[in-house]
The first five atom37 places (N, CA, C, CB, O) and aatype in JSON, in Angstrom:
{
  "aatype": [20, 20, 20, 20, 20, 20, 20, 20, 20, 20, 20, 20, 20, 20, 20, 20, 20, 20, 20, 20, 20, 20, 20, 20, 20, 20, 20, 20, 20, 20, 20, 20, 20, 20, 20, 20, 20, 20, 20, 20, 20, 20, 20, 20, 20, 20, 20, 20, 20, 20, 20, 20, 20, 20, 20, 20, 20, 20, 20, 20, 20, 20, 20, 20, 20, 20, 20, 20, 20, 20, 20, 20, 20, 20, 20, 20, 20, 20, 20, 20, 20, 20, 20, 20, 20, 20, 20, 20, 20, 20, 20, 20, 20, 20, 20, 20, 20, 20, 20, 20, 20, 20, 20, 20, 20, 20, 20, 20, 20, 20, 20, 20, 20, 20, 20, 20, 20, 20, 20, 20, 20, 20, 20, 20, 20, 20, 20, 20, 20, 20, 20],
  "atom_mask": [
    [1, 1, 1, 1, 1],
    [1, 1, 1, 1, 1],
    [1, 1, 1, 1, 1],
    [1, 1, 1, 1, 1],
    [1, 1, 1, 1, 1],
    [1, 1, 1, 1, 1],
    [1, 1, 1, 1, 1],
    [1, 1, 1, 1, 1],
    [1, 1, 1, 1, 1],
    [1, 1, 1, 1, 1],
    [1, 1, 1, 1, 1],
    [1, 1, 1, 1, 1],
    [1, 1, 1, 1, 1],
    [1, 1, 1, 1, 1],
    [1, 1, 1, 1, 1],
    [1, 1, 1, 1, 1],
    [1, 1, 1, 1, 1],
    [1, 1, 1, 1, 1],
    [1, 1, 1, 1, 1],
    [1, 1, 1, 1, 1],
    [1, 1, 1, 1, 1],
    [1, 1, 1, 1, 1],
    [1, 1, 1, 1, 1],
    [1, 1, 1, 1, 1],
    [1, 1, 1, 1, 1],
    [1, 1, 1, 1, 1],
    [1, 1, 1, 1, 1],
    [1, 1, 1, 1, 1],
    [1, 1, 1, 1, 1],
    [1, 1, 1, 1, 1],
    [1, 1, 1, 1, 1],
    [1, 1, 1, 1, 1],
    [1, 1, 1, 1, 1],
    [1, 1, 1, 1, 1],
    [1, 1, 1, 1, 1],
    [1, 1, 1, 1, 1],
    [1, 1, 1, 1, 1],
    [1, 1, 1, 1, 1],
    [1, 1, 1, 1, 1],
    [1, 1, 1, 1, 1],
    [1, 1, 1, 1, 1],
    [1, 1, 1, 1, 1],
    [1, 1, 1, 1, 1],
    [1, 1, 1, 1, 1],
    [1, 1, 1, 1, 1],
    [1, 1, 1, 1, 1],
    [1, 1, 1, 1, 1],
    [1, 1, 1, 1, 1],
    [1, 1, 1, 1, 1],
    [1, 1, 1, 1, 1],
    [1, 1, 1, 1, 1],
    [1, 1, 1, 1, 1],
    [1, 1, 1, 1, 1],
    [1, 1, 1, 1, 1],
    [1, 1, 1, 1, 1],
    [1, 1, 1, 1, 1],
    [1, 1, 1, 1, 1],
    [1, 1, 1, 1, 1],
    [1, 1, 1, 1, 1],
    [1, 1, 1, 1, 1],
    [1, 1, 1, 1, 1],
    [1, 1, 1, 1, 1],
    [1, 1, 1, 1, 1],
    [1, 1, 1, 1, 1],
    [1, 1, 1, 1, 1],
    [1, 1, 1, 1, 1],
    [1, 1, 1, 1, 1],
    [1, 1, 1, 1, 1],
    [1, 1, 1, 1, 1],
    [1, 1, 1, 1, 1],
    [1, 1, 1, 1, 1],
    [1, 1, 1, 1, 1],
    [1, 1, 1, 1, 1],
    [1, 1, 1, 1, 1],
    [1, 1, 1, 1, 1],
    [1, 1, 1, 1, 1],
    [1, 1, 1, 1, 1],
    [1, 1, 1, 1, 1],
    [1, 1, 1, 1, 1],
    [1, 1, 1, 1, 1],
    [1, 1, 1, 1, 1],
    [1, 1, 1, 1, 1],
    [1, 1, 1, 1, 1],
    [1, 1, 1, 1, 1],
    [1, 1, 1, 1, 1],
    [1, 1, 1, 1, 1],
    [1, 1, 1, 1, 1],
    [1, 1, 1, 1, 1],
    [1, 1, 1, 1, 1],
    [1, 1, 1, 1, 1],
    [1, 1, 1, 1, 1],
    [1, 1, 1, 1, 1],
    [1, 1, 1, 1, 1],
    [1, 1, 1, 1, 1],
    [1, 1, 1, 1, 1],
    [1, 1, 1, 1, 1],
    [1, 1, 1, 1, 1],
    [1, 1, 1, 1, 1],
    [1, 1, 1, 1, 1],
    [1, 1, 1, 1, 1],
    [1, 1, 1, 1, 1],
    [1, 1, 1, 1, 1],
    [1, 1, 1, 1, 1],
    [1, 1, 1, 1, 1],
    [1, 1, 1, 1, 1],
    [1, 1, 1, 1, 1],
    [1, 1, 1, 1, 1],
    [1, 1, 1, 1, 1],
    [1, 1, 1, 1, 1],
    [1, 1, 1, 1, 1],
    [1, 1, 1, 1, 1],
    [1, 1, 1, 1, 1],
    [1, 1, 1, 1, 1],
    [1, 1, 1, 1, 1],
    [1, 1, 1, 1, 1],
    [1, 1, 1, 1, 1],
    [1, 1, 1, 1, 1],
    [1, 1, 1, 1, 1],
    [1, 1, 1, 1, 1],
    [1, 1, 1, 1, 1],
    [1, 1, 1, 1, 1],
    [1, 1, 1, 1, 1],
    [1, 1, 1, 1, 1],
    [1, 1, 1, 1, 1],
    [1, 1, 1, 1, 1],
    [1, 1, 1, 1, 1],
    [1, 1, 1, 1, 1],
    [1, 1, 1, 1, 1],
    [1, 1, 1, 1, 1],
    [1, 1, 1, 1, 1],
    [1, 1, 1, 1, 1]
  ],
  "atom_positions": [
    [[-37.64, 20.18, 10.23], [-36.28, 19.67, 10.85], [-36.38, 18.26, 11.23], [-35.86, 20.48, 12.16], [-37.35, 17.87, 11.89]],
    [[-35.45, 17.44, 10.85], [-35.37, 16.11, 11.19], [-34.98, 15.75, 12.7], [-34.45, 15.54, 10.28], [-34.0, 16.3, 13.21]],
    [[-35.66, 14.94, 13.33], [-35.45, 14.57, 14.63], [-34.18, 13.64, 14.68], [-36.71, 13.91, 15.2], [-34.02, 12.75, 13.83]],
    [[-33.27, 13.87, 15.7], [-32.13, 13.0, 15.88], [-32.56, 11.59, 16.27], [-31.2, 13.58, 16.93], [-33.42, 11.42, 17.14]],
    [[-32.0, 10.58, 15.65], [-32.38, 9.24, 16.05], [-31.23, 8.59, 16.83], [-32.75, 8.38, 14.81], [-31.36, 7.45, 17.29]],
    [[-30.11, 9.3, 17.0], [-28.98, 8.85, 17.81], [-28.47, 10.06, 18.65], [-27.82, 8.25, 16.87], [-28.66, 11.23, 18.31]],
    [[-27.81, 9.67, 19.76], [-27.24, 10.67, 20.66], [-25.95, 11.17, 20.17], [-27.06, 10.13, 22.02], [-25.6, 12.31, 20.49]],
    [[-25.17, 10.4, 19.38], [-23.93, 10.88, 18.93], [-23.56, 10.49, 17.49], [-22.92, 10.42, 19.84], [-24.11, 9.54, 16.93]],
    [[-22.69, 11.19, 16.94], [-22.23, 10.87, 15.53], [-20.72, 10.96, 15.62], [-22.84, 11.89, 14.38], [-20.17, 11.97, 16.06]],
    [[-20.02, 9.86, 15.17], [-18.59, 9.78, 15.21], [-18.05, 9.73, 13.82], [-18.13, 8.6, 15.99], [-18.52, 8.96, 12.98]],
    [[-17.05, 10.57, 13.56], [-16.33, 10.55, 12.32], [-14.87, 10.19, 12.66], [-16.44, 11.94, 11.56], [-14.24, 10.88, 13.47]],
    [[-14.33, 9.13, 12.06], [-12.99, 8.75, 12.27], [-12.22, 9.07, 10.94], [-12.9, 7.23, 12.69], [-12.69, 8.76, 9.84]],
    [[-11.11, 9.66, 11.08], [-10.26, 9.95, 9.86], [-8.86, 9.47, 9.98], [-10.22, 11.43, 9.58], [-8.2, 9.79, 10.97]],
    [[-8.36, 8.72, 9.03], [-6.98, 8.21, 9.04], [-6.23, 9.03, 8.05], [-6.9, 6.68, 8.68], [-6.57, 9.06, 6.87]],
    [[-5.22, 9.69, 8.5], [-4.31, 10.42, 7.58], [-3.06, 9.67, 7.34], [-3.96, 11.79, 8.12], [-2.42, 9.2, 8.29]],
    [[-2.67, 9.52, 6.06], [-1.57, 8.78, 5.68], [-0.43, 9.62, 5.03], [-2.02, 7.75, 4.78], [-0.73, 10.69, 4.5]],
    [[0.73, 9.24, 5.04], [1.91, 9.97, 4.48], [2.15, 11.27, 5.03], [1.79, 10.14, 3.07], [2.54, 12.18, 4.3]],
    [[1.94, 11.45, 6.31], [2.08, 12.78, 7.08], [3.62, 13.1, 7.29], [1.31, 12.68, 8.57], [4.48, 12.23, 7.22]],
    [[3.86, 14.34, 7.53], [5.18, 14.84, 7.81], [5.53, 14.4, 9.31], [5.23, 16.45, 7.61], [5.01, 14.94, 10.28]],
    [[6.42, 13.41, 9.39], [6.79, 12.9, 10.68], [7.18, 13.95, 11.76], [7.9, 11.98, 10.48], [6.83, 13.78, 12.93]],
    [[7.89, 15.0, 11.38], [8.33, 16.06, 12.34], [7.14, 16.82, 12.82], [9.37, 17.03, 11.7], [7.01, 17.07, 14.02]],
    [[6.2, 17.23, 11.89], [5.05, 18.0, 12.27], [4.14, 17.17, 13.24], [4.27, 18.43, 10.99], [3.7, 17.69, 14.27]],
    [[3.88, 15.92, 12.89], [2.96, 15.15, 13.75], [3.61, 14.62, 15.04], [2.4, 13.98, 12.96], [2.96, 13.9, 15.8]],
    [[4.86, 14.96, 15.29], [5.54, 14.64, 16.49], [5.79, 15.96, 17.35], [6.87, 13.9, 16.14], [6.49, 15.93, 18.36]],
    [[5.26, 16.99, 16.93], [5.44, 18.28, 17.74], [4.18, 18.66, 18.44], [5.87, 19.49, 16.83], [3.16, 18.95, 17.81]],
    [[4.23, 18.65, 19.72], [3.04, 18.81, 20.72], [2.46, 20.14, 20.34], [3.49, 18.77, 22.35], [1.26, 20.19, 20.07]],
    [[3.23, 21.26, 20.31], [2.57, 22.54, 20.11], [1.92, 22.68, 18.8], [3.51, 23.62, 20.28], [0.89, 23.34, 18.66]],
    [[2.57, 22.0, 17.73], [1.95, 22.13, 16.38], [0.66, 21.35, 16.38], [2.91, 21.61, 15.23], [-0.3, 21.8, 15.76]],
    [[0.56, 20.21, 17.04], [-0.63, 19.38, 17.08], [-1.77, 20.24, 17.71], [-0.38, 18.03, 17.93], [-2.86, 20.38, 17.16]],
    [[-1.42, 20.82, 18.92], [-2.43, 21.54, 19.71], [-2.96, 22.72, 18.78], [-1.79, 22.1, 21.15], [-4.18, 22.88, 18.66]],
    [[-2.06, 23.53, 18.12], [-2.46, 24.61, 17.26], [-3.28, 24.16, 16.2], [-1.35, 25.3, 16.71], [-4.3, 24.79, 15.94]],
    [[-2.93, 23.08, 15.51], [-3.59, 22.53, 14.29], [-5.06, 22.14, 14.73], [-2.74, 21.22, 13.67], [-6.01, 22.45, 14.01]],
    [[-5.23, 21.46, 15.91], [-6.52, 21.02, 16.3], [-7.38, 22.13, 16.69], [-6.43, 20.08, 17.38], [-8.59, 22.09, 16.44]],
    [[-6.83, 23.13, 17.29], [-7.64, 24.33, 17.74], [-8.16, 25.14, 16.52], [-6.74, 25.3, 18.68], [-9.28, 25.64, 16.44]],
    [[-7.18, 25.2, 15.57], [-7.6, 25.93, 14.26], [-8.68, 25.12, 13.52], [-6.32, 26.14, 13.27], [-9.63, 25.69, 12.99]],
    [[-8.51, 23.82, 13.48], [-9.58, 22.99, 12.81], [-10.87, 23.08, 13.59], [-9.13, 21.48, 12.68], [-11.91, 23.22, 12.95]],
    [[-10.92, 23.01, 14.93], [-12.14, 23.27, 15.66], [-12.83, 24.51, 15.25], [-11.87, 23.34, 17.08], [-14.04, 24.57, 15.03]],
    [[-11.95, 25.56, 15.14], [-12.48, 26.9, 14.73], [-13.2, 26.86, 13.43], [-11.36, 27.9, 14.62], [-14.32, 27.35, 13.28]],
    [[-12.48, 26.23, 12.42], [-12.95, 26.05, 11.09], [-14.29, 25.28, 11.07], [-11.91, 25.34, 10.28], [-15.19, 25.54, 10.27]],
    [[-14.34, 24.33, 11.99], [-15.58, 23.48, 12.02], [-16.69, 24.1, 12.9], [-15.24, 22.04, 12.57], [-17.75, 23.51, 13.1]],
    [[-16.42, 25.29, 13.4], [-17.38, 26.09, 14.24], [-17.76, 25.24, 15.45], [-18.69, 26.52, 13.41], [-18.92, 25.25, 15.88]],
    [[-16.81, 24.51, 16.0], [-16.96, 23.81, 17.32], [-16.52, 24.63, 18.44], [-16.2, 22.53, 17.37], [-15.62, 25.45, 18.25]],
    [[-17.09, 24.48, 19.65], [-16.77, 25.36, 20.77], [-15.8, 24.57, 21.73], [-18.12, 25.82, 21.52], [-16.17, 23.56, 22.33]],
    [[-14.62, 25.08, 21.84], [-13.5, 24.46, 22.58], [-13.84, 24.72, 24.15], [-12.0, 25.15, 22.1], [-14.21, 25.82, 24.55]],
    [[-13.69, 23.66, 24.96], [-13.88, 23.78, 26.41], [-12.48, 23.65, 27.05], [-14.91, 22.67, 26.98], [-12.03, 24.49, 27.83]],
    [[-11.79, 22.5, 26.66], [-10.56, 22.3, 27.33], [-9.68, 21.43, 26.28], [-10.81, 21.57, 28.8], [-10.15, 20.77, 25.36]],
    [[-8.3, 21.56, 26.6], [-7.37, 20.8, 25.68], [-6.37, 20.01, 26.54], [-6.58, 21.78, 24.68], [-5.88, 20.55, 27.54]],
    [[-6.07, 18.84, 26.2], [-5.11, 18.02, 26.86], [-4.27, 17.33, 25.73], [-5.83, 16.97, 27.82], [-4.78, 16.5, 24.99]],
    [[-3.01, 17.7, 25.65], [-2.19, 17.12, 24.55], [-0.97, 16.45, 25.35], [-1.68, 18.32, 23.38], [-0.35, 17.11, 26.19]],
    [[-0.66, 15.16, 25.07], [0.42, 14.55, 25.75], [1.44, 14.03, 24.66], [-0.12, 13.38, 26.7], [1.1, 13.35, 23.69]],
    [[2.78, 14.44, 24.93], [3.84, 14.04, 24.11], [4.59, 12.77, 24.71], [4.79, 15.22, 23.92], [5.22, 12.85, 25.76]],
    [[4.5, 11.66, 24.01], [5.1, 10.42, 24.41], [6.66, 10.47, 24.21], [4.47, 9.26, 23.61], [7.13, 11.16, 23.3]],
    [[7.43, 9.76, 25.04], [8.81, 9.63, 24.86], [9.15, 8.19, 24.43], [9.54, 10.03, 26.12], [8.79, 7.29, 25.19]],
    [[9.78, 7.88, 23.33], [10.51, 8.98, 22.51], [9.67, 9.55, 21.45], [11.79, 8.44, 21.83], [10.13, 10.53, 20.85]],
    [[8.48, 9.08, 21.12], [7.86, 9.56, 19.94], [6.37, 9.42, 20.03], [8.38, 8.84, 18.77], [5.89, 8.52, 20.72]],
    [[5.6, 10.28, 19.37], [4.17, 10.17, 19.31], [3.39, 11.11, 20.17], [3.81, 8.86, 19.64], [3.89, 11.45, 21.25]],
    [[2.23, 11.57, 19.83], [1.39, 12.44, 20.47], [-0.06, 11.87, 20.6], [1.41, 13.71, 19.74], [-0.56, 11.24, 19.68]],
    [[-0.72, 12.11, 21.8], [-2.09, 11.79, 21.96], [-2.71, 12.98, 22.48], [-2.32, 10.62, 22.83], [-2.02, 13.74, 23.15]],
    [[-4.03, 13.27, 22.25], [-4.6, 14.4, 22.77], [-6.11, 14.34, 22.55], [-3.98, 15.61, 22.17], [-6.65, 13.65, 21.68]],
    [[-6.75, 15.14, 23.46], [-8.29, 15.3, 23.37], [-8.52, 16.85, 23.53], [-9.13, 14.4, 24.6], [-7.91, 17.56, 24.33]],
    [[-9.44, 17.24, 22.7], [-9.96, 18.53, 22.86], [-11.5, 18.29, 23.24], [-9.74, 19.44, 21.52], [-12.28, 17.78, 22.43]],
    [[-11.85, 18.64, 24.39], [-13.24, 18.62, 24.85], [-13.9, 19.87, 24.16], [-13.36, 18.67, 26.49], [-13.43, 21.0, 24.28]],
    [[-14.98, 19.58, 23.47], [-15.7, 20.63, 22.81], [-17.18, 20.59, 23.4], [-15.66, 20.42, 21.19], [-17.68, 19.55, 23.84]],
    [[-17.79, 21.72, 23.37], [-19.22, 21.76, 23.85], [-20.07, 20.68, 23.16], [-19.85, 23.19, 23.57], [-21.03, 20.14, 23.71]],
    [[-19.67, 20.4, 21.92], [-20.52, 19.41, 21.14], [-20.1, 18.02, 21.37], [-20.46, 19.68, 19.63], [-20.8, 17.12, 20.91]],
    [[-18.93, 17.72, 22.1], [-18.46, 16.42, 22.53], [-16.93, 16.43, 22.54], [-19.01, 15.29, 21.62], [-16.34, 17.06, 23.42]],
    [[-16.23, 15.74, 21.58], [-14.78, 15.67, 21.72], [-14.16, 15.54, 20.32], [-14.37, 14.47, 22.64], [-14.79, 15.13, 19.34]],
    [[-12.83, 15.93, 20.29], [-11.87, 15.52, 19.11], [-10.78, 14.89, 19.82], [-11.31, 16.78, 18.14], [-10.29, 15.37, 20.85]],
    [[-10.37, 13.7, 19.22], [-9.24, 12.97, 19.84], [-8.31, 12.7, 18.72], [-9.68, 11.63, 20.58], [-8.7, 12.45, 17.58]],
    [[-7.0, 12.77, 19.11], [-5.95, 12.4, 18.09], [-4.82, 11.48, 18.67], [-5.29, 13.71, 17.51], [-4.47, 11.57, 19.84]],
    [[-4.33, 10.67, 17.87], [-3.12, 9.83, 18.16], [-2.29, 9.85, 16.97], [-3.46, 8.36, 18.54], [-2.75, 9.62, 15.85]],
    [[-0.95, 10.14, 17.2], [-0.06, 10.18, 16.05], [1.05, 9.1, 16.13], [0.57, 11.58, 15.94], [1.54, 8.8, 17.22]],
    [[1.43, 8.54, 15.01], [2.52, 7.62, 14.9], [3.5, 8.17, 13.91], [2.04, 6.22, 14.51], [3.46, 7.79, 12.74]],
    [[4.4, 9.05, 14.33], [5.34, 9.64, 13.38], [6.17, 8.64, 12.62], [6.23, 10.55, 14.09], [6.51, 8.84, 11.45]],
    [[6.51, 7.56, 13.32], [7.39, 6.5, 12.68], [6.67, 5.84, 11.59], [7.85, 5.42, 13.69], [7.3, 5.11, 10.83]],
    [[5.36, 6.03, 11.43], [4.59, 5.46, 10.34], [3.96, 6.56, 9.45], [3.51, 4.56, 10.91], [3.21, 6.25, 8.52]],
    [[4.29, 7.84, 9.75], [3.68, 8.94, 9.08], [2.17, 8.95, 9.01], [4.2, 8.99, 7.78], [1.54, 9.35, 8.02]],
    [[1.6, 8.47, 10.15], [0.17, 8.22, 10.31], [-0.46, 8.93, 11.42], [-0.08, 6.83, 10.5], [0.16, 9.05, 12.48]],
    [[-1.71, 9.45, 11.28], [-2.51, 10.09, 12.26], [-3.87, 9.57, 12.3], [-2.54, 11.51, 12.05], [-4.54, 9.5, 11.26]],
    [[-4.34, 9.18, 13.49], [-5.78, 8.76, 13.69], [-6.44, 9.85, 14.33], [-5.96, 7.47, 14.54], [-5.97, 10.36, 15.34]],
    [[-7.64, 10.29, 13.73], [-8.39, 11.42, 14.4], [-9.79, 10.9, 14.53], [-8.35, 12.83, 13.55], [-10.31, 10.15, 13.7]],
    [[-10.38, 11.35, 15.65], [-11.78, 10.98, 15.92], [-12.56, 12.29, 16.3], [-11.86, 9.87, 17.11], [-12.09, 13.09, 17.11]],
    [[-13.7, 12.47, 15.72], [-14.49, 13.7, 16.03], [-15.85, 13.08, 16.35], [-14.53, 14.83, 14.77], [-16.47, 12.39, 15.55]],
    [[-16.28, 13.39, 17.59], [-17.62, 12.92, 18.14], [-18.47, 14.12, 18.44], [-17.45, 12.04, 19.46], [-18.09, 14.95, 19.27]],
    [[-19.63, 14.26, 17.79], [-20.56, 15.32, 17.95], [-21.88, 14.84, 18.36], [-20.68, 16.07, 16.75], [-22.16, 13.66, 18.2]],
    [[-22.73, 15.7, 18.9], [-24.05, 15.37, 19.38], [-25.1, 15.42, 18.28], [-24.42, 16.3, 20.48], [-26.22, 14.93, 18.46]],
    [[-24.75, 16.0, 17.14], [-25.64, 15.91, 15.95], [-24.87, 16.02, 14.64], [-26.69, 17.02, 16.0], [-23.66, 16.26, 14.63]],
    [[-25.55, 15.84, 13.6], [-24.79, 15.87, 12.28], [-24.83, 17.26, 11.57], [-25.41, 14.79, 11.29], [-24.58, 17.35, 10.37]],
    [[-25.14, 18.34, 12.33], [-25.27, 19.56, 11.59], [-23.97, 20.37, 11.46], [-26.3, 20.38, 12.23], [-23.94, 21.47, 10.9]],
    [[-22.87, 19.77, 12.0], [-21.63, 20.44, 11.98], [-20.86, 20.22, 10.57], [-20.78, 19.93, 13.2], [-20.79, 19.1, 10.07]],
    [[-20.32, 21.3, 10.02], [-19.59, 21.16, 8.77], [-18.11, 20.85, 9.16], [-19.72, 22.5, 7.86], [-17.3, 21.73, 9.45]],
    [[-17.84, 19.56, 9.13], [-16.47, 19.13, 9.59], [-15.41, 19.15, 8.41], [-16.56, 17.64, 10.2], [-14.2, 19.21, 8.65]],
    [[-15.89, 19.09, 7.16], [-15.03, 18.97, 6.1], [-13.87, 20.02, 5.97], [-15.83, 18.99, 4.96], [-12.73, 19.72, 5.59]],
    [[-14.28, 21.29, 6.33], [-13.32, 22.32, 6.23], [-12.09, 22.1, 7.11], [-13.95, 23.59, 6.55], [-10.93, 22.3, 6.73]],
    [[-12.45, 21.65, 8.36], [-11.4, 21.36, 9.32], [-10.62, 20.15, 8.95], [-11.97, 21.19, 10.67], [-9.4, 20.13, 9.13]],
    [[-11.24, 19.15, 8.44], [-10.53, 17.9, 7.96], [-9.51, 18.17, 6.82], [-11.6, 16.85, 7.44], [-8.36, 17.72, 6.84]],
    [[-10.01, 18.91, 5.85], [-9.17, 19.33, 4.76], [-8.02, 20.19, 5.11], [-9.95, 20.02, 3.8], [-6.94, 20.09, 4.52]],
    [[-8.23, 21.11, 6.15], [-7.11, 21.92, 6.65], [-6.12, 21.07, 7.44], [-7.62, 23.07, 7.52], [-4.91, 21.33, 7.39]],
    [[-6.59, 20.07, 8.16], [-5.66, 19.15, 8.88], [-4.78, 18.33, 7.93], [-6.46, 18.2, 9.76], [-3.59, 18.09, 8.15]],
    [[-5.5, 17.9, 6.83], [-4.72, 17.14, 5.78], [-3.53, 17.91, 5.31], [-5.59, 16.81, 4.57], [-2.42, 17.39, 5.26]],
    [[-3.77, 19.19, 4.96], [-2.72, 20.08, 4.56], [-1.68, 20.34, 5.64], [-3.31, 21.36, 4.14], [-0.47, 20.27, 5.42]],
    [[-2.2, 20.64, 6.82], [-1.32, 20.97, 8.01], [-0.3, 19.78, 8.29], [-2.25, 21.24, 9.34], [0.89, 19.99, 8.53]],
    [[-0.86, 18.55, 8.23], [-0.09, 17.32, 8.54], [0.8, 17.0, 7.39], [-1.01, 16.12, 8.87], [1.74, 16.23, 7.56]],
    [[0.56, 17.52, 6.24], [1.37, 17.18, 5.03], [0.88, 15.74, 4.54], [3.01, 17.19, 5.38], [1.61, 15.02, 3.86]],
    [[-0.3, 15.4, 4.91], [-0.83, 14.05, 4.44], [-0.99, 13.84, 3.01], [-2.11, 13.81, 5.0], [-1.51, 14.72, 2.33]],
    [[-0.58, 12.71, 2.46], [-0.68, 12.41, 1.0], [-2.17, 12.08, 0.74], [0.3, 11.17, 0.54], [-2.69, 12.4, -0.33]],
    [[-2.84, 11.47, 1.67], [-4.28, 11.17, 1.56], [-4.87, 10.78, 2.82], [-4.52, 10.12, 0.59], [-4.19, 10.55, 3.81]],
    [[-6.29, 10.7, 2.81], [-6.94, 10.35, 4.1], [-8.18, 9.54, 3.78], [-7.32, 11.64, 4.96], [-8.67, 9.59, 2.65]],
    [[-8.7, 8.8, 4.73], [-9.9, 8.06, 4.64], [-10.73, 8.33, 5.82], [-9.64, 6.64, 4.51], [-10.22, 8.46, 6.93]],
    [[-12.02, 8.42, 5.61], [-12.94, 8.72, 6.75], [-14.1, 7.78, 6.8], [-13.48, 10.15, 6.67], [-14.56, 7.25, 5.78]],
    [[-14.55, 7.6, 7.96], [-15.66, 6.71, 8.23], [-16.7, 7.35, 9.21], [-15.11, 5.39, 8.81], [-16.28, 8.01, 10.17]],
    [[-18.02, 7.18, 9.02], [-19.01, 7.72, 9.92], [-19.69, 6.5, 10.64], [-20.07, 8.62, 9.13], [-19.85, 5.41, 10.1]],
    [[-20.06, 6.8, 11.86], [-20.92, 5.9, 12.64], [-21.75, 6.66, 13.52], [-20.16, 4.9, 13.43], [-21.42, 7.76, 13.97]],
    [[-22.93, 6.02, 13.78], [-23.9, 6.6, 14.73], [-23.79, 5.86, 16.0], [-25.34, 6.56, 14.21], [-23.61, 4.65, 16.01]],
    [[-23.91, 6.62, 17.14], [-23.74, 5.99, 18.48], [-25.05, 6.33, 19.23], [-22.38, 6.55, 19.28], [-25.74, 7.32, 18.98]],
    [[-25.33, 5.47, 20.13], [-26.49, 5.69, 21.02], [-27.81, 5.83, 20.33], [-26.27, 6.89, 21.83], [-28.46, 6.87, 20.39]],
    [[-28.22, 4.71, 19.64], [-29.53, 4.69, 18.98], [-30.51, 4.79, 20.01], [-29.77, 3.45, 18.14], [-30.55, 3.99, 20.94]],
    [[-31.41, 5.89, 19.84], [-32.48, 6.21, 20.77], [-33.49, 5.12, 20.96], [-33.18, 7.4, 20.33], [-33.92, 4.85, 22.08]],
    [[-33.87, 4.48, 19.87], [-34.83, 3.35, 19.92], [-34.26, 2.25, 20.8], [-35.14, 2.79, 18.48], [-34.94, 1.72, 21.67]],
    [[-32.94, 1.89, 20.55], [-32.26, 0.84, 21.36], [-32.2, 1.22, 22.8], [-30.85, 0.59, 20.86], [-32.51, 0.42, 23.68]],
    [[-31.82, 2.38, 23.02], [-31.76, 2.85, 24.48], [-33.09, 2.77, 25.14], [-31.27, 4.31, 24.58], [-33.18, 2.29, 26.27]],
    [[-34.15, 3.24, 24.45], [-35.47, 3.12, 25.03], [-35.87, 1.75, 25.26], [-36.46, 3.75, 24.21], [-36.44, 1.47, 26.31]],
    [[-35.61, 0.81, 24.33], [-36.01, -0.62, 24.53], [-35.29, -1.14, 25.72], [-35.7, -1.5, 23.29], [-35.93, -1.86, 26.49]],
    [[-34.0, -0.88, 25.98], [-33.3, -1.39, 26.95], [-33.8, -0.82, 28.35], [-31.89, -1.14, 26.67], [-33.94, -1.53, 29.34]],
    [[-34.03, 0.45, 28.33], [-34.62, 1.12, 29.55], [-35.94, 0.47, 29.94], [-34.86, 2.68, 29.3], [-36.21, 0.21, 31.12]],
    [[-36.76, 0.21, 28.95], [-38.1, -0.44, 29.16], [-37.92, -1.85, 29.79], [-38.89, -0.57, 27.78], [-38.62, -2.21, 30.74]],
    [[-36.96, -2.63, 29.24], [-36.68, -3.94, 29.78], [-36.18, -3.84, 31.21], [-35.67, -4.67, 28.91], [-36.55, -4.63, 32.08]],
    [[-35.29, -2.82, 31.45], [-34.86, -2.67, 32.8], [-35.93, -2.3, 33.78], [-33.83, -1.69, 32.86], [-35.93, -2.8, 34.91]],
    [[-36.87, -1.43, 33.37], [-38.05, -1.07, 34.27], [-39.01, -2.16, 34.47], [-38.81, 0.08, 33.73], [-39.75, -2.14, 35.45]],
    [[-39.05, -3.21, 33.53], [-39.99, -4.25, 33.76], [-39.56, -5.24, 34.88], [-40.21, -4.96, 32.48], [-40.37, -5.9, 35.55]],
    [[-38.13, -5.29, 35.02], [-37.63, -6.24, 36.07], [-37.71, -5.65, 37.48], [-36.16, -6.64, 35.77], [-37.34, -6.31, 38.45]]
  ]
}
């Protein structure tokens, strides 16, 4: 088994061409995210979804593995999604593909980044301890 080199792994997904009515419905967004978390085999701890006036939704699902965050711009048919996990072993694709369909997105783009490089953290802590 490979040792983790980072504390966190972040996947950002941009969904384009989404159904404006769906991505502006608070209950729909909450249901969609909870179903996606289940498909990704993530453990939900808490959910906070906020409906803006006059338009848009933002929310966070705290998961045992870290978090899922969403921001919608119905006026642009666009959704920004962020999934942050403590390791790379989670199968996120099933949930992402399900969300694409649920949002009615015509396409999506995703990017991965590593957060909290352990070597960098150790080096900074060593410098701190030298002072």
